[in-house]
Amino acid sequence: MIIEQFINEKTTQISAYVKAVLEQGIHYTELDKFIVDVMDEWTLLNVTEETPGNAQERVFWHIVHEISLHGAQSLSHDLYLKSEINTCLDFFAGTGSYPIDCIGWRPIP
């Protein structure tokens, strides 16, 4: 799988997971598990370049890092984080602009 395919697939999936957590459709631990699975799959791609290929990928990694740092449970309690993540989801959906404070870098194993 090439990186662009991976990011496109995972962007769709992370959007669905985050929305489900925000709507209390799934438990936040499912999102945490998804993030762990994404990181496991990412290591299989043997990526050596740190710089994301496009804005979508930067926003994707920003969400992954924020959820990893704060935990998916924070989406329910931290209004700033919730707003920031919603801005990212709007960008993915094409209904919002690039998030101002978005700093997403590829993790390098």
PDB file of C-alpha atoms in Angstrom, residues 40-85:
ATOM      1  CA  ASP A  40       1.136  -0.533  13.962  1.00  0.00           C
ATOM      2  CA  GLU A  41       0.106  -0.503  10.296  1.00  0.00           C
ATOM      3  CA  TRP A  42       2.176   2.624   9.633  1.00  0.00           C
ATOM      4  CA  THR A  43       5.350   0.893  10.804  1.00  0.00           C
ATOM      5  CA  LEU A  44       4.786  -1.813   8.187  1.00  0.00           C
ATOM      6  CA  LEU A  45       5.108   0.786   5.406  1.00  0.00           C
ATOM      7  CA  ASN A  46       8.772   1.474   6.258  1.00  0.00           C
ATOM      8  CA  VAL A  47       8.426   5.232   5.802  1.00  0.00           C
ATOM      9  CA  THR A  48      11.613   7.233   6.284  1.00  0.00           C
ATOM     10  CA  GLU A  49      10.495  10.721   5.244  1.00  0.00           C
ATOM     11  CA  GLU A  50       9.124  12.971   8.031  1.00  0.00           C
ATOM     12  CA  THR A  51       7.419  15.572   5.866  1.00  0.00           C
ATOM     13  CA  PRO A  52       3.775  14.819   5.034  1.00  0.00           C
ATOM     14  CA  GLY A  53       2.925  14.787   1.361  1.00  0.00           C
ATOM     15  CA  ASN A  54      -0.087  17.100   1.525  1.00  0.00           C
ATOM     16  CA  ALA A  55      -2.413  19.082   3.777  1.00  0.00           C
ATOM     17  CA  GLN A  56      -4.767  16.150   4.321  1.00  0.00           C
ATOM     18  CA  GLU A  57      -1.921  14.047   5.659  1.00  0.00           C
ATOM     19  CA  ARG A  58      -0.721  16.858   7.956  1.00  0.00           C
ATOM     20  CA  VAL A  59      -4.223  17.208   9.402  1.00  0.00           C
ATOM     21  CA  PHE A  60      -4.513  13.433   9.772  1.00  0.00           C
ATOM     22  CA  TRP A  61      -1.268  13.198  11.763  1.00  0.00           C
ATOM     23  CA  HIS A  62      -2.279  16.229  13.811  1.00  0.00           C
ATOM     24  CA  ILE A  63      -5.467  14.430  14.909  1.00  0.00           C
ATOM     25  CA  VAL A  64      -3.554  11.229  15.652  1.00  0.00           C
ATOM     26  CA  HIS A  65      -0.999  13.099  17.765  1.00  0.00           C
ATOM     27  CA  GLU A  66      -3.638  15.121  19.625  1.00  0.00           C
ATOM     28  CA  ILE A  67      -5.697  12.061  20.486  1.00  0.00           C
ATOM     29  CA  SER A  68      -2.563  10.139  21.452  1.00  0.00           C
ATOM     30  CA  LEU A  69      -1.441  12.997  23.671  1.00  0.00           C
ATOM     31  CA  HIS A  70      -4.770  13.776  25.332  1.00  0.00           C
ATOM     32  CA  GLY A  71      -6.623  10.471  24.994  1.00  0.00           C
ATOM     33  CA  ALA A  72      -9.912   9.952  23.214  1.00  0.00           C
ATOM     34  CA  GLN A  73     -11.821  10.452  26.463  1.00  0.00           C
ATOM     35  CA  SER A  74     -10.744  14.115  26.400  1.00  0.00           C
ATOM     36  CA  LEU A  75     -13.040  14.661  23.412  1.00  0.00           C
ATOM     37  CA  SER A  76     -15.944  14.526  25.846  1.00  0.00           C
ATOM     38  CA  HIS A  77     -14.482  16.896  28.425  1.00  0.00           C
ATOM     39  CA  ASP A  78     -12.023  19.252  26.732  1.00  0.00           C
ATOM     40  CA  LEU A  79     -14.016  21.773  24.711  1.00  0.00           C
ATOM     41  CA  TYR A  80     -10.910  23.253  23.092  1.00  0.00           C
ATOM     42  CA  LEU A  81      -9.726  19.835  21.908  1.00  0.00           C
ATOM     43  CA  LYS A  82     -13.212  18.973  20.691  1.00  0.00           C
ATOM     44  CA  SER A  83     -13.375  22.223  18.708  1.00  0.00           C
ATOM     45  CA  GLU A  84      -9.912  21.674  17.253  1.00  0.00           C
ATOM     46  CA  ILE A  85     -10.741  18.121  16.169  1.00  0.00           C
TER      47      ILE A  85
END
